[in-house]
JSON list of C-alpha atoms in Angstrom, two decimals:
[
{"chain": "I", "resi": 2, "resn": "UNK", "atom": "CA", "xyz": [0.00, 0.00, 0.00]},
{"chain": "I", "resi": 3, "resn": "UNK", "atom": "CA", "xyz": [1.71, 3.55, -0.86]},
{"chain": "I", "resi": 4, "resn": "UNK", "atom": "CA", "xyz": [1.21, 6.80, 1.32]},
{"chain": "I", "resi": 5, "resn": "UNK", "atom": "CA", "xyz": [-1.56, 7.71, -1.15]},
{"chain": "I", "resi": 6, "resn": "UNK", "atom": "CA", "xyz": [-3.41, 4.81, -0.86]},
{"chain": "I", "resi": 7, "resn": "UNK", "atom": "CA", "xyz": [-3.84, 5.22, 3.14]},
{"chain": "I", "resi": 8, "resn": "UNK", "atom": "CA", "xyz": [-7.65, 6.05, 3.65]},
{"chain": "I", "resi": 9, "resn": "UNK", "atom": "CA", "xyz": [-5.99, 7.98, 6.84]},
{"chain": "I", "resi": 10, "resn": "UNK", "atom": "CA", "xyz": [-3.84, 9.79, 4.78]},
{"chain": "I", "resi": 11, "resn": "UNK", "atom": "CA", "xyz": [-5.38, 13.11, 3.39]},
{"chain": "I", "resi": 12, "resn": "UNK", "atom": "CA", "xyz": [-3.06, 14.88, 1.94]},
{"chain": "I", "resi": 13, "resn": "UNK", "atom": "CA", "xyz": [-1.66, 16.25, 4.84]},
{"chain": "I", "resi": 14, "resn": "UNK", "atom": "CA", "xyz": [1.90, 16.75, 4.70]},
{"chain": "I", "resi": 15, "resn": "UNK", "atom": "CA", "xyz": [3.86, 14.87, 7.42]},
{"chain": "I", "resi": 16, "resn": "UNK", "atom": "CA", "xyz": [5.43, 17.21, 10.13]},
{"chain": "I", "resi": 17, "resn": "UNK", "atom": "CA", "xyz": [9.57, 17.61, 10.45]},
{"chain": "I", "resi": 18, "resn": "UNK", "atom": "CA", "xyz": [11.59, 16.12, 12.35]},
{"chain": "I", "resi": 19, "resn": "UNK", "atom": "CA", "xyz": [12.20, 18.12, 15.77]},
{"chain": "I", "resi": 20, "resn": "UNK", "atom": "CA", "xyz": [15.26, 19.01, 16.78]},
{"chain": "I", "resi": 21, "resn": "UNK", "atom": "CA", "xyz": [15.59, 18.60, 20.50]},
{"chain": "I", "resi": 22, "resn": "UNK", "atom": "CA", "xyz": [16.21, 21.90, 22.76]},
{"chain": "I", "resi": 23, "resn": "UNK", "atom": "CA", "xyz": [19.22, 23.63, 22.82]},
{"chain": "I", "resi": 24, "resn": "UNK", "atom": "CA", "xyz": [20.63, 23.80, 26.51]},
{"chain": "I", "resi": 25, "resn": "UNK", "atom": "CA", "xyz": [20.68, 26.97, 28.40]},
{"chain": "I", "resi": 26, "resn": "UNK", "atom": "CA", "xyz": [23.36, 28.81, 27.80]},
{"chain": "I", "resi": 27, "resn": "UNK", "atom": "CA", "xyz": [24.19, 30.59, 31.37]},
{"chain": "I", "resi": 28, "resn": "UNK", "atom": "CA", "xyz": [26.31, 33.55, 31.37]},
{"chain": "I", "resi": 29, "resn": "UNK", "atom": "CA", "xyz": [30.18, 33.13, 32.11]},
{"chain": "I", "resi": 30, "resn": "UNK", "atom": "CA", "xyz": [31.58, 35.05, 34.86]},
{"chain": "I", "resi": 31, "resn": "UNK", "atom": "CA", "xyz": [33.85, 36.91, 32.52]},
{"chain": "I", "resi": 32, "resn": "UNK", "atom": "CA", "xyz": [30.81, 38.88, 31.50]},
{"chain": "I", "resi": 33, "resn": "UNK", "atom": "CA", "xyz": [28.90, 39.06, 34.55]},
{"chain": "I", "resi": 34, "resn": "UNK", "atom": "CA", "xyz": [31.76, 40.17, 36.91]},
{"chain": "I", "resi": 35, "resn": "UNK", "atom": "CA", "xyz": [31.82, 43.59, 35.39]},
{"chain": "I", "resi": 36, "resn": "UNK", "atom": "CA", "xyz": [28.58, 44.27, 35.20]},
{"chain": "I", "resi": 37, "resn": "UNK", "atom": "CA", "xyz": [28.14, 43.23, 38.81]},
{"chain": "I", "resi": 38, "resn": "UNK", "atom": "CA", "xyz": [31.07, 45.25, 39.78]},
{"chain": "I", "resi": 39, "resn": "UNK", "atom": "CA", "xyz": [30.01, 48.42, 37.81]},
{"chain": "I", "resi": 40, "resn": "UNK", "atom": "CA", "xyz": [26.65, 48.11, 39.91]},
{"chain": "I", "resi": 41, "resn": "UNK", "atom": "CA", "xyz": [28.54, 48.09, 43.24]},
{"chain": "I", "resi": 42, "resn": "UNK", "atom": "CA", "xyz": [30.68, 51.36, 42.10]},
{"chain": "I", "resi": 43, "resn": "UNK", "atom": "CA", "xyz": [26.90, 52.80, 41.07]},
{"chain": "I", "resi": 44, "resn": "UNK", "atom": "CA", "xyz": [25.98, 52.07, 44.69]},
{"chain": "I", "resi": 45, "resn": "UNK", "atom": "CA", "xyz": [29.10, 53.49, 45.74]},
{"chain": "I", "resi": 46, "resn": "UNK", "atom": "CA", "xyz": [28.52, 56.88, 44.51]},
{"chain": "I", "resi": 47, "resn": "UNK", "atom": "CA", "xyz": [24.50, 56.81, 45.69]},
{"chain": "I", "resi": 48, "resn": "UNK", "atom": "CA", "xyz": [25.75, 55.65, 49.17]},
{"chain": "I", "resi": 49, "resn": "UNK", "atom": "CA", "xyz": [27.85, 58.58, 49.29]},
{"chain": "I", "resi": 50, "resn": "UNK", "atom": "CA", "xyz": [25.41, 61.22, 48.18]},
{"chain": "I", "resi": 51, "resn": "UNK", "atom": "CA", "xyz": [22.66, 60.16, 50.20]},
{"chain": "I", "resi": 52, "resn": "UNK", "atom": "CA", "xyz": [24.30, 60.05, 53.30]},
{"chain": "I", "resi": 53, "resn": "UNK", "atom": "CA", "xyz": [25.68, 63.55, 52.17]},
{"chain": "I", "resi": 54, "resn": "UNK", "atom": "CA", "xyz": [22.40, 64.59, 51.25]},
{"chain": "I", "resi": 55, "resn": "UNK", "atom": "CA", "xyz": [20.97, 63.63, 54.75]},
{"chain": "I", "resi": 56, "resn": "UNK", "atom": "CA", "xyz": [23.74, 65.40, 56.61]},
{"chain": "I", "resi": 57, "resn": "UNK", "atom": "CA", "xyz": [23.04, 68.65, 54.86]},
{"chain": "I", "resi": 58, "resn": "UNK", "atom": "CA", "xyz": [19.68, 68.34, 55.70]},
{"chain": "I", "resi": 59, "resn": "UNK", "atom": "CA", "xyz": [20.68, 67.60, 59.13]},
{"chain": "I", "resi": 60, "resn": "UNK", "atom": "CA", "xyz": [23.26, 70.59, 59.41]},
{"chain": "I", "resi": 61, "resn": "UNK", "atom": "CA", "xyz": [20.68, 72.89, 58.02]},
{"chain": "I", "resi": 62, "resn": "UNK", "atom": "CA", "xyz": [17.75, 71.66, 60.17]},
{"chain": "I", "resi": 63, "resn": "UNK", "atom": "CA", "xyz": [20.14, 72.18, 63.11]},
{"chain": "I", "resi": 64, "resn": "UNK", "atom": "CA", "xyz": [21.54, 75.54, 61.97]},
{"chain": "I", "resi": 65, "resn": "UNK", "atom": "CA", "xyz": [24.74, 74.83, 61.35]},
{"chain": "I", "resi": 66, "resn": "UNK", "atom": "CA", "xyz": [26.68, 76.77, 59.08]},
{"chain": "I", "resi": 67, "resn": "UNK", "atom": "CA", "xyz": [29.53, 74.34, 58.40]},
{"chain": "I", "resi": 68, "resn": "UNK", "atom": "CA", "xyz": [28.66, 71.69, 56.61]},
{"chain": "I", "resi": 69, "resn": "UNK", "atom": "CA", "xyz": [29.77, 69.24, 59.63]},
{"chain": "I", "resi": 70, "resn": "UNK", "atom": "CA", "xyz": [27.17, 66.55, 59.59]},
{"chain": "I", "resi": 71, "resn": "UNK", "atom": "CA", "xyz": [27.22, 66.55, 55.34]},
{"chain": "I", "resi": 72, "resn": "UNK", "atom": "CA", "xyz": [31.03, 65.83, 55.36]},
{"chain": "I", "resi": 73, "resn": "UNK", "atom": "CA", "xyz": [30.48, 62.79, 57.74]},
{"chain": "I", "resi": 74, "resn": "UNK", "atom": "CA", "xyz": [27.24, 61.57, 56.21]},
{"chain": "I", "resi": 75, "resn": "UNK", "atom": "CA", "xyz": [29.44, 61.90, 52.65]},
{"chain": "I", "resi": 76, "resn": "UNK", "atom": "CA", "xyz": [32.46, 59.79, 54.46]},
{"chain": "I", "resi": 77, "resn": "UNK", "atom": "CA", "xyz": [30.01, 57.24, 56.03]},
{"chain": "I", "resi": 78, "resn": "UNK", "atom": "CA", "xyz": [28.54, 56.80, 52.79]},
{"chain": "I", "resi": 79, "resn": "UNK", "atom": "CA", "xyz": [31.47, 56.11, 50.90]},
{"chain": "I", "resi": 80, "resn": "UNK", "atom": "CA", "xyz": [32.99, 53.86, 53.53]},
{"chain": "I", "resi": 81, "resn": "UNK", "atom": "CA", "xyz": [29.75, 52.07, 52.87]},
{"chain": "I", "resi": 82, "resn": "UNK", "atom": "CA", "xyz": [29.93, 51.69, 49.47]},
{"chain": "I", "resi": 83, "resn": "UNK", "atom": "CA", "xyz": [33.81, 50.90, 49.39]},
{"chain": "I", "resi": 84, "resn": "UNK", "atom": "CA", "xyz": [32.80, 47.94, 51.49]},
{"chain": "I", "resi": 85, "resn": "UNK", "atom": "CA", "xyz": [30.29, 46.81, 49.56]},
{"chain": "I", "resi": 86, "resn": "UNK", "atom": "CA", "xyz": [32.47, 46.70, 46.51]},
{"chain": "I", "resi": 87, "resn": "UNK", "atom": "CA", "xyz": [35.31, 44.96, 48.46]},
{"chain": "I", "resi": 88, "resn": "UNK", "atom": "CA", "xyz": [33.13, 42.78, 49.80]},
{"chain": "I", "resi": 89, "resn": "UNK", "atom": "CA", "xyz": [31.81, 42.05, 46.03]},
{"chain": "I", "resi": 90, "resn": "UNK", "atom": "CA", "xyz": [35.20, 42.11, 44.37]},
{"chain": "I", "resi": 91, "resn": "UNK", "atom": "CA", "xyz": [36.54, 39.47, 46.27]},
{"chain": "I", "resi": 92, "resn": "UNK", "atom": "CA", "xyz": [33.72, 36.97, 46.69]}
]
């Protein structure tokens, strides 16, 4: 009996062969180390302005007219963020 004969067989066409999934390909750490790092430097610099932010708020609030609390809220902020990037760059 051909394919034509087949009283199952209407003409349809028969599907292709599937090929089976490719595997996930996951990221190597050569590109996901910098981008992870540059994120940690971001943070860095928003630590730092924050904090500095909140201290001039503070120094003004409190009627200071050096900028005391901003300079420390600044240095707090980027000891924070120089520890998170330490803390990042070697783990």
């Amino acid at each position: 009996m051909t394919p034509s004969d087949d009283p199952k067989d209407h003409g349809a066409i028969p599907a292709p062969e599937r090929k089976p999934p490719a595997p996930e390909r996951k990221p190597s750490e050569s590109t996901v180390a910098p981008g992870r790092l540059a994120g940690a430097g971001f943070e860095l610099g928003c630590f730092a302005l924050l904090l500095g932010a909140m201290g001039h708020g503070v120094d003004r609030w409190l009627g200071f007219e050096d900028p005391i609390f901003a300079i420390l809220g600044f240095l707090m902020g980027f000891a924070a963020g120089l520890y998170r990037l330490i803390k990042l760059a070697s783990s």
